[in-house]
Amino acid sequence: MPLDLNSDLGEGFGPWTMGDDAAMLDIVTSANIACGFHAGDPSIMRRTCALAVEKGVRIGAHVGYRDLAGFGRREIAVAPDQLRDEVLYQIGGLDAFAKSAGDRVRYVKPHGALYHSAARERTSADAVLAAIVEYDPRLALLGPAGTQLERAAQEAGVRFVGEGFADRAYTPSGTLAPRGMAGAVLRPNEAVAQAVSIAMSGTARSVDGAGEVEVSAASICVHGDSPAAVEMARLIRSTLDDVGVSVQPFG
């Protein structure tokens, strides 16, 4: 089956940059672009959208908690109505730049702590889905399969796309291993092997080494903020081509 390759991009702020977005956009098929809450600013959003459209890459709104200082990786207590409004605000802001570049936002992916809390808690998942439906029910939701996010999407009538991670280890229960845990972030050769495993058998390594866990994914994420990110993404893309996996956008 075809497989999408995505990356989190546009994660600089002002003069501060993170990752090589232009190089990643030559490799991936979908770009999760920061919307200004965990990273990004209007000029970066405009520039990243323009590059994505130029290279034929699908644009997704990478929405998160309002947490620039913590890069959106700190869980914040936000009332459901406020979370809905903040997600709606982020989607609309990015969509303005996507349309200015000649395309539109095609999907939404929560970032960091919001990704995990919405996967675990139905109230947060429902807030994210409420924003999607209110803005444009044609949008897809990208996230972890078998979670509250998928269930909320199904009930809201929103297309759900399961996501796996090439460069992150999984716990035995199938959730992402916390970044502070030993072995949670995989080396490039390990990430390539895991991407192929997810693509071919729907499984990924368990961080404790005890076995494999099921990962149902139509899209695989390669994080763009590590020093070896571009090299790793390029190797994953070429290896998937070599094993006969067609890499193309889901949106």
Tab-separated table of N, CA and C in Angstrom, residues 129-207:
chain	number	residue	atom	x	y	z
A	129	LEU	N	-11.130	17.984	17.476
A	129	LEU	CA	-12.060	17.649	16.383
A	129	LEU	C	-13.105	18.731	16.184
A	130	ALA	N	-13.527	19.373	17.266
A	130	ALA	CA	-14.510	20.447	17.125
A	130	ALA	C	-13.940	21.582	16.279
A	131	ALA	N	-12.668	21.897	16.485
A	131	ALA	CA	-12.026	22.950	15.693
A	131	ALA	C	-11.930	22.544	14.234
A	132	ILE	N	-11.567	21.295	13.972
A	132	ILE	CA	-11.453	20.817	12.597
A	132	ILE	C	-12.789	20.896	11.881
A	133	VAL	N	-13.830	20.385	12.522
A	133	VAL	CA	-15.152	20.359	11.896
A	133	VAL	C	-15.661	21.776	11.656
A	134	GLU	N	-15.419	22.661	12.618
A	134	GLU	CA	-15.899	24.037	12.471
A	134	GLU	C	-15.168	24.756	11.334
A	135	TYR	N	-13.865	24.463	11.185
A	135	TYR	CA	-13.111	25.149	10.141
A	135	TYR	C	-13.370	24.539	8.771
A	136	ASP	N	-13.185	23.234	8.652
A	136	ASP	CA	-13.356	22.573	7.357
A	136	ASP	C	-13.400	21.060	7.581
A	137	PRO	N	-14.567	20.446	7.550
A	137	PRO	CA	-14.668	18.999	7.804
A	137	PRO	C	-13.982	18.142	6.746
A	138	ARG	N	-13.504	18.763	5.660
A	138	ARG	CA	-12.732	17.998	4.672
A	138	ARG	C	-11.329	17.694	5.172
A	139	LEU	N	-10.875	18.417	6.183
A	139	LEU	CA	-9.528	18.200	6.705
A	139	LEU	C	-9.416	16.802	7.305
A	140	ALA	N	-8.256	16.190	7.122
A	140	ALA	CA	-7.963	14.916	7.770
A	140	ALA	C	-7.260	15.182	9.095
A	141	LEU	N	-7.277	14.174	9.951
A	141	LEU	CA	-6.557	14.247	11.225
A	141	LEU	C	-5.468	13.187	11.219
A	142	LEU	N	-4.239	13.593	11.457
A	142	LEU	CA	-3.096	12.692	11.507
A	142	LEU	C	-2.718	12.467	12.961
A	143	GLY	N	-2.648	11.190	13.378
A	143	GLY	CA	-2.326	10.907	14.772
A	143	GLY	C	-2.168	9.425	15.026
A	144	PRO	N	-1.986	9.044	16.287
A	144	PRO	CA	-1.779	7.638	16.622
A	144	PRO	C	-3.079	6.839	16.555
A	145	ALA	N	-3.016	5.702	15.883
A	145	ALA	CA	-4.206	4.862	15.724
A	145	ALA	C	-4.579	4.198	17.046
A	146	GLY	N	-5.859	3.848	17.162
A	146	GLY	CA	-6.336	3.132	18.334
A	146	GLY	C	-6.428	3.974	19.585
A	147	THR	N	-6.500	5.298	19.429
A	147	THR	CA	-6.530	6.207	20.573
A	147	THR	C	-7.822	7.020	20.574
A	148	GLN	N	-7.949	7.890	21.567
A	148	GLN	CA	-9.117	8.756	21.636
A	148	GLN	C	-9.210	9.674	20.425
A	149	LEU	N	-8.071	10.045	19.858
A	149	LEU	CA	-8.095	10.880	18.658
A	149	LEU	C	-8.786	10.158	17.507
A	150	GLU	N	-8.468	8.903	17.304
A	150	GLU	CA	-9.113	8.161	16.223
A	150	GLU	C	-10.594	7.982	16.496
A	151	ARG	N	-10.949	7.657	17.731
A	151	ARG	CA	-12.368	7.461	18.060
A	151	ARG	C	-13.159	8.757	17.901
A	152	ALA	N	-12.573	9.870	18.340
A	152	ALA	CA	-13.264	11.157	18.195
A	152	ALA	C	-13.426	11.521	16.722
A	153	ALA	N	-12.409	11.243	15.911
A	153	ALA	CA	-12.503	11.536	14.484
A	153	ALA	C	-13.596	10.718	13.819
A	154	GLN	N	-13.668	9.446	14.160
A	154	GLN	CA	-14.694	8.583	13.571
A	154	GLN	C	-16.094	9.088	13.910
A	155	GLU	N	-16.296	9.488	15.150
A	155	GLU	CA	-17.616	9.968	15.563
A	155	GLU	C	-17.951	11.322	14.947
A	156	ALA	N	-16.922	12.120	14.650
A	156	ALA	CA	-17.147	13.440	14.052
A	156	ALA	C	-17.252	13.372	12.534
A	157	GLY	N	-17.004	12.195	11.964
A	157	GLY	CA	-17.053	12.059	10.511
A	157	GLY	C	-15.845	12.650	9.815
A	158	VAL	N	-14.702	12.724	10.514
A	158	VAL	CA	-13.467	13.273	9.961
A	158	VAL	C	-12.538	12.127	9.586
A	159	ARG	N	-11.944	12.224	8.428
A	159	ARG	CA	-10.999	11.192	7.998
A	159	ARG	C	-9.815	11.132	8.942
A	160	PHE	N	-9.500	9.938	9.419
A	160	PHE	CA	-8.362	9.740	10.317
A	160	PHE	C	-7.258	8.994	9.591
A	161	VAL	N	-6.014	9.458	9.765
A	161	VAL	CA	-4.844	8.819	9.160
A	161	VAL	C	-3.896	8.415	10.277
A	162	GLY	N	-3.656	7.118	10.423
A	162	GLY	CA	-2.760	6.638	11.458
A	162	GLY	C	-1.316	6.990	11.150
A	163	GLU	N	-0.570	7.331	12.205
A	163	GLU	CA	0.819	7.754	12.049
A	163	GLU	C	1.751	6.874	12.864
A	164	GLY	N	2.894	6.537	12.253
A	164	GLY	CA	3.967	5.858	12.966
A	164	GLY	C	5.208	6.731	12.946
A	165	PHE	N	6.163	6.423	13.807
A	165	PHE	CA	7.387	7.216	13.908
A	165	PHE	C	8.597	6.352	13.580
A	166	ALA	N	9.403	6.853	12.664
A	166	ALA	CA	10.599	6.118	12.283
A	166	ALA	C	11.686	6.230	13.344
A	167	ASP	N	11.813	7.418	13.927
A	167	ASP	CA	12.975	7.703	14.763
A	167	ASP	C	12.701	7.718	16.255
A	168	ARG	N	11.548	7.186	16.666
A	168	ARG	CA	11.204	7.108	18.081
A	168	ARG	C	10.831	5.679	18.448
A	169	ALA	N	11.322	5.231	19.605
A	169	ALA	CA	10.990	3.898	20.097
A	169	ALA	C	9.610	3.925	20.763
A	170	TYR	N	9.023	2.758	20.855
A	170	TYR	CA	7.698	2.604	21.456
A	170	TYR	C	7.795	1.824	22.763
A	171	THR	N	6.867	2.113	23.668
A	171	THR	CA	6.763	1.330	24.902
A	171	THR	C	6.054	0.020	24.582
A	172	PRO	N	6.116	-0.956	25.469
A	172	PRO	CA	5.410	-2.217	25.233
A	172	PRO	C	3.901	-2.046	25.058
A	173	SER	N	3.338	-0.927	25.575
A	173	SER	CA	1.897	-0.685	25.430
A	173	SER	C	1.547	0.000	24.117
A	174	GLY	N	2.570	0.337	23.305
A	174	GLY	CA	2.321	0.924	21.997
A	174	GLY	C	2.359	2.428	21.940
A	175	THR	N	2.662	3.094	23.057
A	175	THR	CA	2.806	4.551	23.049
A	175	THR	C	4.271	4.917	22.810
A	176	LEU	N	4.509	6.173	22.415
A	176	LEU	CA	5.892	6.609	22.210
A	176	LEU	C	6.640	6.644	23.534
A	177	ALA	N	7.862	6.145	23.540
A	177	ALA	CA	8.701	6.206	24.737
A	177	ALA	C	9.047	7.657	25.039
A	178	PRO	N	8.961	8.090	26.297
A	178	PRO	CA	9.322	9.475	26.639
A	178	PRO	C	10.735	9.796	26.197
A	179	ARG	N	10.937	11.028	25.724
A	179	ARG	CA	12.237	11.410	25.181
A	179	ARG	C	13.377	11.259	26.188
A	180	GLY	N	13.078	11.369	27.472
A	180	GLY	CA	14.125	11.242	28.475
A	180	GLY	C	14.529	9.815	28.771
A	181	MET	N	13.808	8.859	28.227
A	181	MET	CA	14.099	7.454	28.479
A	181	MET	C	15.243	6.982	27.582
A	182	ALA	N	16.133	6.189	28.120
A	182	ALA	CA	17.251	5.657	27.342
A	182	ALA	C	16.724	4.861	26.153
A	183	GLY	N	17.250	5.161	24.974
A	183	GLY	CA	16.845	4.442	23.775
A	183	GLY	C	15.589	4.953	23.123
A	184	ALA	N	15.016	6.049	23.633
A	184	ALA	CA	13.753	6.549	23.084
A	184	ALA	C	13.912	7.157	21.701
A	185	VAL	N	15.057	7.784	21.445
A	185	VAL	CA	15.336	8.390	20.142
A	185	VAL	C	16.295	7.468	19.392
A	186	LEU	N	15.870	6.994	18.243
A	186	LEU	CA	16.630	5.995	17.511
A	186	LEU	C	17.729	6.619	16.652
A	187	ARG	N	18.802	5.861	16.473
A	187	ARG	CA	19.876	6.268	15.568
A	187	ARG	C	19.399	6.081	14.126
A	188	PRO	N	20.063	6.756	13.163
A	188	PRO	CA	19.587	6.695	11.770
A	188	PRO	C	19.387	5.282	11.226
A	189	ASN	N	20.331	4.368	11.473
A	189	ASN	CA	20.166	3.015	10.941
A	189	ASN	C	18.995	2.297	11.587
A	190	GLU	N	18.757	2.582	12.870
A	190	GLU	CA	17.613	1.992	13.556
A	190	GLU	C	16.308	2.569	13.017
A	191	ALA	N	16.326	3.865	12.726
A	191	ALA	CA	15.121	4.516	12.205
A	191	ALA	C	14.748	3.970	10.835
A	192	VAL	N	15.737	3.722	9.995
A	192	VAL	CA	15.463	3.146	8.675
A	192	VAL	C	14.823	1.771	8.831
A	193	ALA	N	15.382	0.941	9.701
A	193	ALA	CA	14.843	-0.400	9.913
A	193	ALA	C	13.410	-0.329	10.452
A	194	GLN	N	13.179	0.622	11.356
A	194	GLN	CA	11.834	0.728	11.922
A	194	GLN	C	10.829	1.218	10.881
A	195	ALA	N	11.218	2.160	10.039
A	195	ALA	CA	10.318	2.633	8.984
A	195	ALA	C	9.912	1.488	8.069
A	196	VAL	N	10.867	0.662	7.699
A	196	VAL	CA	10.563	-0.480	6.837
A	196	VAL	C	9.657	-1.469	7.562
A	197	SER	N	9.914	-1.699	8.843
A	197	SER	CA	9.096	-2.622	9.620
A	197	SER	C	7.653	-2.138	9.715
A	198	ILE	N	7.472	-0.844	9.968
A	198	ILE	CA	6.113	-0.293	10.039
A	198	ILE	C	5.427	-0.417	8.685
A	199	ALA	N	6.168	-0.116	7.617
A	199	ALA	CA	5.590	-0.159	6.275
A	199	ALA	C	5.223	-1.573	5.847
A	200	MET	N	6.075	-2.532	6.163
A	200	MET	CA	5.905	-3.887	5.646
A	200	MET	C	5.083	-4.795	6.553
A	201	SER	N	5.199	-4.604	7.867
A	201	SER	CA	4.518	-5.531	8.775
A	201	SER	C	3.647	-4.861	9.820
A	202	GLY	N	3.643	-3.521	9.867
A	202	GLY	CA	2.823	-2.817	10.849
A	202	GLY	C	3.306	-3.001	12.269
A	203	THR	N	4.617	-3.171	12.448
A	203	THR	CA	5.179	-3.336	13.781
A	203	THR	C	6.390	-2.420	13.960
A	204	ALA	N	6.711	-2.142	15.228
A	204	ALA	CA	7.866	-1.320	15.571
A	204	ALA	C	8.541	-1.917	16.790
A	205	ARG	N	9.779	-1.489	17.013
A	205	ARG	CA	10.539	-2.018	18.141
A	205	ARG	C	9.997	-1.511	19.468
A	206	SER	N	10.110	-2.349	20.496
A	206	SER	CA	9.775	-1.944	21.856
A	206	SER	C	11.043	-1.453	22.534
A	207	VAL	N	10.964	-0.355	23.244
A	207	VAL	CA	12.144	0.267	23.828
A	207	VAL	C	12.833	-0.641	24.832
